[in-house]
Short mmCIF file of N, CA and C in Angstrom, two decimals:
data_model
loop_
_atom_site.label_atom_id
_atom_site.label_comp_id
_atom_site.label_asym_id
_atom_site.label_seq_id
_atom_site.Cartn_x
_atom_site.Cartn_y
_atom_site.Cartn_z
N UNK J 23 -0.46 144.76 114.59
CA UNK J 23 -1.71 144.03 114.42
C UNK J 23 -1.63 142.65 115.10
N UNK J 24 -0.28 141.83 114.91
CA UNK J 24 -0.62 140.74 115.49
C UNK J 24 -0.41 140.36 116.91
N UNK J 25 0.12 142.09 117.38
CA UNK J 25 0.26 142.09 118.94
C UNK J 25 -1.35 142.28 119.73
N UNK J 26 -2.40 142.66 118.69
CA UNK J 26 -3.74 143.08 119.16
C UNK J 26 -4.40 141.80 119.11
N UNK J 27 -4.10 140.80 118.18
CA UNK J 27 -4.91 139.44 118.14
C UNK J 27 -4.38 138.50 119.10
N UNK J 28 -3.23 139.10 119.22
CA UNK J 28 -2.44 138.13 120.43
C UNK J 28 -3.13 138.24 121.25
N UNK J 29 -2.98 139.64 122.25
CA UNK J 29 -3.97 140.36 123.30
C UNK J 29 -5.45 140.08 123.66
N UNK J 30 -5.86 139.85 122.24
CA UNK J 30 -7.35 139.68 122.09
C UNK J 30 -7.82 138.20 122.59
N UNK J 31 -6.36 137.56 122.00
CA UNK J 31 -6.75 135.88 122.20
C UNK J 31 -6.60 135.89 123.56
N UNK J 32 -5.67 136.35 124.35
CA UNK J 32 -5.14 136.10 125.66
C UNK J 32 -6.55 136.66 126.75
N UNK J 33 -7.10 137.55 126.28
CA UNK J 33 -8.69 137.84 127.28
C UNK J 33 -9.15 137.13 126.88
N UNK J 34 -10.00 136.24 125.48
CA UNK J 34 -10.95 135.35 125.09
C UNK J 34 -11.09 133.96 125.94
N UNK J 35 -9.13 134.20 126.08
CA UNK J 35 -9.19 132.62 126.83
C UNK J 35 -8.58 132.42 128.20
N UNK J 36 -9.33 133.63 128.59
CA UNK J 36 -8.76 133.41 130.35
C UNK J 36 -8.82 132.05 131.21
N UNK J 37 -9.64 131.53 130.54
CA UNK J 37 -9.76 130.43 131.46
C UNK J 37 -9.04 129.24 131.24
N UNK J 38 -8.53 129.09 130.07
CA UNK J 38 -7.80 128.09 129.31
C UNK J 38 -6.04 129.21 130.41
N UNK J 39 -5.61 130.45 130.38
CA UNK J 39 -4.82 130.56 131.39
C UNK J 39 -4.82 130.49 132.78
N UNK J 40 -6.06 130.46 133.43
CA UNK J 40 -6.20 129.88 134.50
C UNK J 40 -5.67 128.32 134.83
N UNK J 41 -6.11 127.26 133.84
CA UNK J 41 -5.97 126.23 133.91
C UNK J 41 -4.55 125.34 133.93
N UNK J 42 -4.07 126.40 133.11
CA UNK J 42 -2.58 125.79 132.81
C UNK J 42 -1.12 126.76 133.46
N UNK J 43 -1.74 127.64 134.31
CA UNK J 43 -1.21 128.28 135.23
C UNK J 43 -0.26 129.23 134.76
N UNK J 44 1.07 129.30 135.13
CA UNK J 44 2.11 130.38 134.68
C UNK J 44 2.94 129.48 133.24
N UNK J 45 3.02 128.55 133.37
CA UNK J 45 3.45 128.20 131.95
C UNK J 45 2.87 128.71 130.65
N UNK J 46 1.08 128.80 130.83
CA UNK J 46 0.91 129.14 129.18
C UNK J 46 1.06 131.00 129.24
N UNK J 47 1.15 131.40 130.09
CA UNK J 47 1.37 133.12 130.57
C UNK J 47 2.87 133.09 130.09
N UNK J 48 3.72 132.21 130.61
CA UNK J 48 4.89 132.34 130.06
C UNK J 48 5.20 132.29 128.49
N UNK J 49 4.46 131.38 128.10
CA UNK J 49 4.58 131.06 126.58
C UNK J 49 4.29 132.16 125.47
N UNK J 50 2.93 133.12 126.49
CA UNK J 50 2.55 133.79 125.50
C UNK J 50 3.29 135.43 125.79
N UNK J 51 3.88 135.78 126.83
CA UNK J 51 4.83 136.52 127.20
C UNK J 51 6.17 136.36 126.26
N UNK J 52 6.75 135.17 125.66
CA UNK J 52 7.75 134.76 125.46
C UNK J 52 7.23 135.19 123.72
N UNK J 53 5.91 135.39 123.00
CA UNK J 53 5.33 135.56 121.83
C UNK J 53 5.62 136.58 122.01
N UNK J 54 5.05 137.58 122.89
CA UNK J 54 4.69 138.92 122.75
C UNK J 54 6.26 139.70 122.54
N UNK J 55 7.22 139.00 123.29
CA UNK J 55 8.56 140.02 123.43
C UNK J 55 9.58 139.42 121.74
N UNK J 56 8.82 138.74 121.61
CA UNK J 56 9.48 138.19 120.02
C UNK J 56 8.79 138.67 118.83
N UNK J 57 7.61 138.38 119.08
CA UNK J 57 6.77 140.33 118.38
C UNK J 57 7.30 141.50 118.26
N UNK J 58 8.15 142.12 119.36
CA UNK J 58 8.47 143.02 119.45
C UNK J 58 9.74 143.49 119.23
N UNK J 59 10.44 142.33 119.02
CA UNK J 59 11.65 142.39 118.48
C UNK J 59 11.63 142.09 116.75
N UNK J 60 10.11 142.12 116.14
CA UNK J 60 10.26 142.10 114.39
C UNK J 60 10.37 140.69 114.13
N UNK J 61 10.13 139.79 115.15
CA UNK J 61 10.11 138.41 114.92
C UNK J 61 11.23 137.66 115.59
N UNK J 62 12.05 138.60 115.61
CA UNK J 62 13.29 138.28 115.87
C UNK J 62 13.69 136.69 117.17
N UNK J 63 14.24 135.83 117.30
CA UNK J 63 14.43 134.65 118.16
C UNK J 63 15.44 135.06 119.36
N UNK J 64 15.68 136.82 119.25
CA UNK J 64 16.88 137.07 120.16
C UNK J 64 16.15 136.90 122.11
N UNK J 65 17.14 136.54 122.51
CA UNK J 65 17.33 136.06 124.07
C UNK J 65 15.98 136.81 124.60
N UNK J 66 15.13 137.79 124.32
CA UNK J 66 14.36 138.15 124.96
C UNK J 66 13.96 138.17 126.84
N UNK J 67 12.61 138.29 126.92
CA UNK J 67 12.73 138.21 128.63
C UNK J 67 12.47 136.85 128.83
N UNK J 68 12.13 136.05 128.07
CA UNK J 68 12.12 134.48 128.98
C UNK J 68 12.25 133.91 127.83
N UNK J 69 13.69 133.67 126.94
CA UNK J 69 14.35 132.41 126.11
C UNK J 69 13.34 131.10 125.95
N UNK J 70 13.59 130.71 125.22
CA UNK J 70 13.12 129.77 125.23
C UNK J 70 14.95 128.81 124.82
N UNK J 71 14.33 127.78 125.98
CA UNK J 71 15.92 127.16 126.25
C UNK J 71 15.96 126.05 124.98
N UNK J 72 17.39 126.08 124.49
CA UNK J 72 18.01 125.42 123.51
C UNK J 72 19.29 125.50 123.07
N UNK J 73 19.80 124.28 122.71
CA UNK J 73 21.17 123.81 122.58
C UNK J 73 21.29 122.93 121.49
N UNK J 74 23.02 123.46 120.98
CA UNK J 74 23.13 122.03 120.31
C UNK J 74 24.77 122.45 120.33
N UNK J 75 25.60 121.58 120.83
CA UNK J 75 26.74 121.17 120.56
C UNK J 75 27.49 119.89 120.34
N UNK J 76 28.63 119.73 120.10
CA UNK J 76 28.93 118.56 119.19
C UNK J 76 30.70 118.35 119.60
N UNK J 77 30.97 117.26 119.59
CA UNK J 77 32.04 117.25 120.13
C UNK J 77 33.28 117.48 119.03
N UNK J 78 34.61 118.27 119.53
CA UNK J 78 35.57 118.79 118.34
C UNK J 78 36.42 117.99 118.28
N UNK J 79 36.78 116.41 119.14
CA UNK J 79 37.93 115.94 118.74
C UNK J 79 37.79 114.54 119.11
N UNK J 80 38.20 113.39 118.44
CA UNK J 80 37.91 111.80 118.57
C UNK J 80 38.46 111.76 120.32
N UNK J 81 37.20 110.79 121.00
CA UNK J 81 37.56 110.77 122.23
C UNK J 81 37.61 108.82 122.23
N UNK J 82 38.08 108.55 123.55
CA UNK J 82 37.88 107.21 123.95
C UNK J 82 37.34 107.60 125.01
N UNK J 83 36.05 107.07 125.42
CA UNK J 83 35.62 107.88 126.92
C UNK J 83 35.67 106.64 127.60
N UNK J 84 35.97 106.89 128.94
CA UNK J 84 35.93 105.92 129.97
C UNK J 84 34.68 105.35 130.16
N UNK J 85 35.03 103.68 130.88
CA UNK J 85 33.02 103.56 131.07
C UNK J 85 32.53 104.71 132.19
N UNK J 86 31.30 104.45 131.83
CA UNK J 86 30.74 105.21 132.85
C UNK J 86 30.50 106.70 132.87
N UNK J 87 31.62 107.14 132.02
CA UNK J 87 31.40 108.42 131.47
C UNK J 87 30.63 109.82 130.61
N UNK J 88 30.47 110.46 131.42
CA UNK J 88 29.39 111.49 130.78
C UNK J 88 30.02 112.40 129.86
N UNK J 89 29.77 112.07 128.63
CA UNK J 89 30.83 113.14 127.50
C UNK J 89 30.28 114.19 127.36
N UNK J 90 31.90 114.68 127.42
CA UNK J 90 31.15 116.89 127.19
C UNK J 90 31.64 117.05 125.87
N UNK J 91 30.19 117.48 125.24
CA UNK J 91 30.41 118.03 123.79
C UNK J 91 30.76 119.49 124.01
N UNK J 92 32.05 119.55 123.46
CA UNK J 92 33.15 121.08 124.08
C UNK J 92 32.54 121.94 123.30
N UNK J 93 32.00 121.90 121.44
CA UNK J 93 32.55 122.95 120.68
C UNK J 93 30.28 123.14 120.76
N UNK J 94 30.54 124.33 121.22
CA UNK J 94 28.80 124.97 121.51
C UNK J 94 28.59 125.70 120.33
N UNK J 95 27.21 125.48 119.72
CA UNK J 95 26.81 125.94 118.44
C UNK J 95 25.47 126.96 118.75
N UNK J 96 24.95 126.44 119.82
CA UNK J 96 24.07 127.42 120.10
C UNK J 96 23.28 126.91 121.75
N UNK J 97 23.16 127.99 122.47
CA UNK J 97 23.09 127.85 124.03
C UNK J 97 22.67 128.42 124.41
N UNK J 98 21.04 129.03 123.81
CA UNK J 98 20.48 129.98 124.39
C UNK J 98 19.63 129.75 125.69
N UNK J 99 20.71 130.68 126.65
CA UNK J 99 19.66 130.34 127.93
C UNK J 99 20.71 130.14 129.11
N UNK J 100 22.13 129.57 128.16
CA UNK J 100 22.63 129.04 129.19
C UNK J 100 22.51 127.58 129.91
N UNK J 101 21.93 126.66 129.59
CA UNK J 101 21.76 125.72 130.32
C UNK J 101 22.50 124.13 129.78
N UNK J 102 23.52 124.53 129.04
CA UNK J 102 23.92 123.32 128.54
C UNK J 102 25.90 123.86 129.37
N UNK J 103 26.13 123.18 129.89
CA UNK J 103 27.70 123.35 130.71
C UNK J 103 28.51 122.34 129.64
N UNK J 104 29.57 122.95 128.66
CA UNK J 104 30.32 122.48 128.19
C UNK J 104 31.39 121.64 129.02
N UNK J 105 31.69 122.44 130.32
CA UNK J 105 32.76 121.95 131.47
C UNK J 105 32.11 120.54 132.17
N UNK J 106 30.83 120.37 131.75
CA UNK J 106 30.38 118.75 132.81
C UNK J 106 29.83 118.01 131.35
N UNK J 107 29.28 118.62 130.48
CA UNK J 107 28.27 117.53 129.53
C UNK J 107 26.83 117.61 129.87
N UNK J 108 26.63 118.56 130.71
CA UNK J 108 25.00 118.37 131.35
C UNK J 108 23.98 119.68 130.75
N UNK J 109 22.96 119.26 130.20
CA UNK J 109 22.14 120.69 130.32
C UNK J 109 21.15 119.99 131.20
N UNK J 110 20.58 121.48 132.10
CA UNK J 110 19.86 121.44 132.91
C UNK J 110 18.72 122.11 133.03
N UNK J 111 17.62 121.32 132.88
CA UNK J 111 16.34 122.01 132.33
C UNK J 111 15.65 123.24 133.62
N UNK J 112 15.82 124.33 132.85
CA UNK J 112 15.05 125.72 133.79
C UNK J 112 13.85 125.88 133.99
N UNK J 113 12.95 124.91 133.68
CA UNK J 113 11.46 124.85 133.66
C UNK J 113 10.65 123.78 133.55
N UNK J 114 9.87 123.33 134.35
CA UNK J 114 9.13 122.08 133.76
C UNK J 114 8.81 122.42 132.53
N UNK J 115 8.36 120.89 131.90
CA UNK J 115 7.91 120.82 130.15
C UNK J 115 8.24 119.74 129.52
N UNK J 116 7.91 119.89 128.54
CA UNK J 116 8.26 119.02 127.49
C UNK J 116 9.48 119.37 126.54
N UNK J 117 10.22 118.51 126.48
CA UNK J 117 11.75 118.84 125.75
C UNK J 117 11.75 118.18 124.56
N UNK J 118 12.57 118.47 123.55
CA UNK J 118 13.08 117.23 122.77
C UNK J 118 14.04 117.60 122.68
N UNK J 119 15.02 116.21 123.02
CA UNK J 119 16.08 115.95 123.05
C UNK J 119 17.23 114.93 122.10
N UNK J 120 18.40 115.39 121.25
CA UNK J 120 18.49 114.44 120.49
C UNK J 120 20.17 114.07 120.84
N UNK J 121 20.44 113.40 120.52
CA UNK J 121 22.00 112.86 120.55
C UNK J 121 22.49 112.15 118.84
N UNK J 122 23.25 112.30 118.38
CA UNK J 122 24.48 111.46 117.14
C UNK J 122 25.74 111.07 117.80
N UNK J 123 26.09 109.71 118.04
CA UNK J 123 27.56 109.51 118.35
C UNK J 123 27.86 108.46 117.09
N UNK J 124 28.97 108.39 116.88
CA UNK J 124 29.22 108.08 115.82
C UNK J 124 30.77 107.36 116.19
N UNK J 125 31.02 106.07 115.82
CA UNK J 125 31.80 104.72 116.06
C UNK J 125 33.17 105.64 115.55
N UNK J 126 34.00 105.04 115.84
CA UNK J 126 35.62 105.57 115.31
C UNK J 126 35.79 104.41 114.78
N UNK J 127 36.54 104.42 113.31
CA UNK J 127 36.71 103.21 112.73
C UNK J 127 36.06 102.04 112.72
N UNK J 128 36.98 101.10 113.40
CA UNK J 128 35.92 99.50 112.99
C UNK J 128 35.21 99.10 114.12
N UNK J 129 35.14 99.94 115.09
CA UNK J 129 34.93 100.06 116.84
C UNK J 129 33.32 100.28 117.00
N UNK J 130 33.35 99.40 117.78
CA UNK J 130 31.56 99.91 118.60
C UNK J 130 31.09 100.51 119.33
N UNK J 131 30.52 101.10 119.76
CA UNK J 131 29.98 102.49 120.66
C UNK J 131 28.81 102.47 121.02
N UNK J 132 28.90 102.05 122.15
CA UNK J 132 28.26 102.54 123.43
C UNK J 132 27.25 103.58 124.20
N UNK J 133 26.38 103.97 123.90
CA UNK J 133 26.34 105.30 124.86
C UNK J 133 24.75 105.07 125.35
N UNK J 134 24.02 106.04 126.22
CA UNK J 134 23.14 106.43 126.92
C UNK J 134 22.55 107.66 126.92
N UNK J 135 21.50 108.23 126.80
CA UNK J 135 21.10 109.37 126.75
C UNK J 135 20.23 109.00 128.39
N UNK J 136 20.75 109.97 129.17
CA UNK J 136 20.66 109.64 130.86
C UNK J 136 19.59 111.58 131.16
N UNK J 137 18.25 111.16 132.26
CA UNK J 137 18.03 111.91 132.74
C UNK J 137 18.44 111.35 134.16
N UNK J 138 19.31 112.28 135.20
CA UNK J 138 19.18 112.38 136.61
C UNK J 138 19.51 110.98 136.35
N UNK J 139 20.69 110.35 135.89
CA UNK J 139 21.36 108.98 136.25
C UNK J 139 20.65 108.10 135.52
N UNK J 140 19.25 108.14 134.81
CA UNK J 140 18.61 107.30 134.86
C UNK J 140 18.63 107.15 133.15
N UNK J 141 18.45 105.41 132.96
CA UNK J 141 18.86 105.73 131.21
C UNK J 141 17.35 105.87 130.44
N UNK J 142 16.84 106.66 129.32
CA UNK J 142 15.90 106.75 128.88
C UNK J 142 16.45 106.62 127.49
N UNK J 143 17.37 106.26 126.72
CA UNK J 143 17.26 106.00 125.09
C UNK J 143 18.92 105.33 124.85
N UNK J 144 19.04 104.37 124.30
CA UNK J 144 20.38 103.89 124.11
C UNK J 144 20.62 104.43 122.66
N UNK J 145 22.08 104.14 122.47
CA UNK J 145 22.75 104.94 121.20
C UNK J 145 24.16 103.90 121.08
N UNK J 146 23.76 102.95 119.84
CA UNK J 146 24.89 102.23 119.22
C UNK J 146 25.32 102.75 117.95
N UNK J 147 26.46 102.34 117.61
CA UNK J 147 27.21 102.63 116.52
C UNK J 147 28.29 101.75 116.76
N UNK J 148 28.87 101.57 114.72
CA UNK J 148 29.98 100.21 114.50
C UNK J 148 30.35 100.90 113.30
N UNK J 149 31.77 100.27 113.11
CA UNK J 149 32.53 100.80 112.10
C UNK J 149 31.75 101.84 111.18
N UNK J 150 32.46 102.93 111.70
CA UNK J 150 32.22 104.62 111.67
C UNK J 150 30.71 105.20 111.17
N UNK J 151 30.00 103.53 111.95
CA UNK J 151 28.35 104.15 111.58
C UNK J 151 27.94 104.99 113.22
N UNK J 152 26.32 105.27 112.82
CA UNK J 152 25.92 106.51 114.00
C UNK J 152 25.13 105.43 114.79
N UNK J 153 25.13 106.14 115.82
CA UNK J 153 23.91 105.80 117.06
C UNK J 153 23.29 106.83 117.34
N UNK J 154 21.88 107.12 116.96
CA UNK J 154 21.06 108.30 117.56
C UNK J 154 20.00 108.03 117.82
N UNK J 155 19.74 109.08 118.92
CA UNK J 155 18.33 108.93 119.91
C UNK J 155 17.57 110.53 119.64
N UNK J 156 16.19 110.04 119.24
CA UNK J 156 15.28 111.45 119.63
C UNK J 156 14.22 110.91 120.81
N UNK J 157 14.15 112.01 121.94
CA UNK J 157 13.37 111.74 122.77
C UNK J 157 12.21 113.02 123.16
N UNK J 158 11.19 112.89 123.27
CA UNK J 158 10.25 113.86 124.20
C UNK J 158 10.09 113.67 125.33
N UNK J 159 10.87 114.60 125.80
CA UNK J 159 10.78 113.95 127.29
C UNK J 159 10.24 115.24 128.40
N UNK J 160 9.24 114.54 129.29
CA UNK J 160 8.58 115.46 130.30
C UNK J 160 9.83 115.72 131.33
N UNK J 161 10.61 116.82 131.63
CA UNK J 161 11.12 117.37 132.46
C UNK J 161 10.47 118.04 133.40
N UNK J 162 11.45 118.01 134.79
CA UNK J 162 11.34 119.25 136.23
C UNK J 162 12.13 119.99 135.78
N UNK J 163 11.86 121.09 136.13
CA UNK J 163 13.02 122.18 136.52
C UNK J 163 14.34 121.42 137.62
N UNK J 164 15.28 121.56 137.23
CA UNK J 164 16.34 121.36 137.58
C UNK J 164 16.63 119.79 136.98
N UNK J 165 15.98 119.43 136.16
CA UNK J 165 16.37 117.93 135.80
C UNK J 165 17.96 118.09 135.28
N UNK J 166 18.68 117.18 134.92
CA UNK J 166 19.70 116.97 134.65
C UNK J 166 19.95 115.79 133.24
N UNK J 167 20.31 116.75 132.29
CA UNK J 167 19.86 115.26 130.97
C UNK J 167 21.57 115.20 130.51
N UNK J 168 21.80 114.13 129.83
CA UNK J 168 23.21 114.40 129.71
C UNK J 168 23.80 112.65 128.62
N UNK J 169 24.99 112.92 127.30
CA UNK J 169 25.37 111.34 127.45
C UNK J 169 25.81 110.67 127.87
N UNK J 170 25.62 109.49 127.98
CA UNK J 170 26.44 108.84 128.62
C UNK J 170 27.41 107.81 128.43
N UNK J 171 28.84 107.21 128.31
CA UNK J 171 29.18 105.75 127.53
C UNK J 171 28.81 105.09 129.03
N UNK J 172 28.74 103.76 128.30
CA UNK J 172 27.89 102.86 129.06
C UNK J 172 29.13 102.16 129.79
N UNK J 173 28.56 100.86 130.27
CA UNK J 173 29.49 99.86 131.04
C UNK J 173 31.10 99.10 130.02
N UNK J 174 30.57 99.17 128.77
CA UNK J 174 32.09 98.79 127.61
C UNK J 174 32.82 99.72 127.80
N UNK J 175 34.18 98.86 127.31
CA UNK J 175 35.48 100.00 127.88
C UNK J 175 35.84 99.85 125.96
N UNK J 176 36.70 100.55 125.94
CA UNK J 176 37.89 100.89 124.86
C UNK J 176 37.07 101.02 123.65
N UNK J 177 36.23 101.64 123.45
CA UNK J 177 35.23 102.13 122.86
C UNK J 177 35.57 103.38 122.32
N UNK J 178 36.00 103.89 120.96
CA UNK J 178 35.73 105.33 120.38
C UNK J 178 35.11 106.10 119.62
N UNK J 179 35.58 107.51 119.85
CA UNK J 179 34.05 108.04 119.62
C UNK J 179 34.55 108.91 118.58
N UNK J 180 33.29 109.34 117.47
CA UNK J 180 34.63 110.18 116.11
C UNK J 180 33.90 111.81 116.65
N UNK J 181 34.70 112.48 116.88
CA UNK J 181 34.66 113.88 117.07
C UNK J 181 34.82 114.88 115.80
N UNK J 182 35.25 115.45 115.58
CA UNK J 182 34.98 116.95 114.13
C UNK J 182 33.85 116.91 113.94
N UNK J 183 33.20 117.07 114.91
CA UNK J 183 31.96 117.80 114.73
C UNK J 183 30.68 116.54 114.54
N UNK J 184 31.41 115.41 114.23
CA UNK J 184 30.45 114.53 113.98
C UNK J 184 29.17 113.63 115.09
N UNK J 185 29.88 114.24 116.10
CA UNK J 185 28.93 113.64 117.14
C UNK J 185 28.12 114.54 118.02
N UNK J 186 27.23 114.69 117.89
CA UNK J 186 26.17 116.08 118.73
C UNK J 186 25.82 115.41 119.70
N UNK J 187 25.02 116.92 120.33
CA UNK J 187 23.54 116.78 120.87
C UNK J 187 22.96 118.10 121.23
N UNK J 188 21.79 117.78 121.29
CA UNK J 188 20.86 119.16 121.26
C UNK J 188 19.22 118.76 121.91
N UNK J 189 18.89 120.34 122.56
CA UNK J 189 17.58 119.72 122.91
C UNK J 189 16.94 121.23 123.02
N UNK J 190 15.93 121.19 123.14
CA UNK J 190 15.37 122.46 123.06
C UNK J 190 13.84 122.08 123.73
N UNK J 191 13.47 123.28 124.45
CA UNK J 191 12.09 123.14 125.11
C UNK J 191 11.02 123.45 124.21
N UNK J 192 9.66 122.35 124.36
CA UNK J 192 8.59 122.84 123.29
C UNK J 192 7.70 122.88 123.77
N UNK J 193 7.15 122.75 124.51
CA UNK J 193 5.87 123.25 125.89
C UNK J 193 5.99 122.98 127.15
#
């Protein structure tokens, strides 16, 4: 039944898919094959991209450095590289994107939430408090989002799990 109202909506509003081109075709393609799986959120034919991993062990990151959160909790899609720290957006849209870093002891922390080099949300933390950023951010396909520690050196960071990030596409 709710594959027929789907259907039904998708002729009513041809023109509202005209307008917004292969994205809202994608969106509602991406309904229909999750319908069909009983609701189910599995990988289907076009994922909807999302991540969240978190780093497994206290780091000191160099300045300048883009930290890779190693231990992956969920990566559907593929687009988050544990080996660099980068996910890389597969589609224009709108993202939200979040980061937690979290101070090591009595230490201050540093960091950047960076698209394509460029900084869009800072993230402090001090004796073993958090720094977190939520962002909506309009992505390209192939953007590059990633954290970053900033220009301070000897700066640490508390790892077991305590420091994420995650982002997931929402139109």
């Amino acid at each position: 039944m709710r594959f027929v109202v789907l259907l039904a909506s998708l002729v009513y509003c041809g023109n509202v898919v005209l307008c917004h081109e292969k994205e809202l075709v994608e969106d509602l393609l991406n309904i229909i094959f999750k319908l069909k799986k009983n609701g189910s959120y599995g990988a289907g034919r076009l994922a909807v991209p999302a991540f969240t991993v978190t780093l497994s062990k206290d780091l000191t990151p160099q300045v300048n450095q883009i930290i890779k959160f190693d231990s992956v909790k969920t990566n559907i899609g593929g687009h988050y590289s544990p080996s660099t720290g980068i996910f890389t957006a597969p589609r224009n849209g709108l993202y939200m994107i979040s980061a937690t870093t979290r101070a090591n002891g009595s230490n201050y922390l540093h960091c950047e939430m960076q698209v394509n080099g460029e900084m869009k949300e800072k993230l402090f933390g001090t004796s073993a408090s958090t720094g977190t950023a939520n962002a909506v951010l309009q992505l390209k396909k192939g953007d590059n989002v990633f954290i970053k520690k900033d220009h301070r050196g000897r700066e640490n960071m508390m790892g077991k799990d305590w420091s994420m990030f995650s982002g997931c596409f929402i139109a």
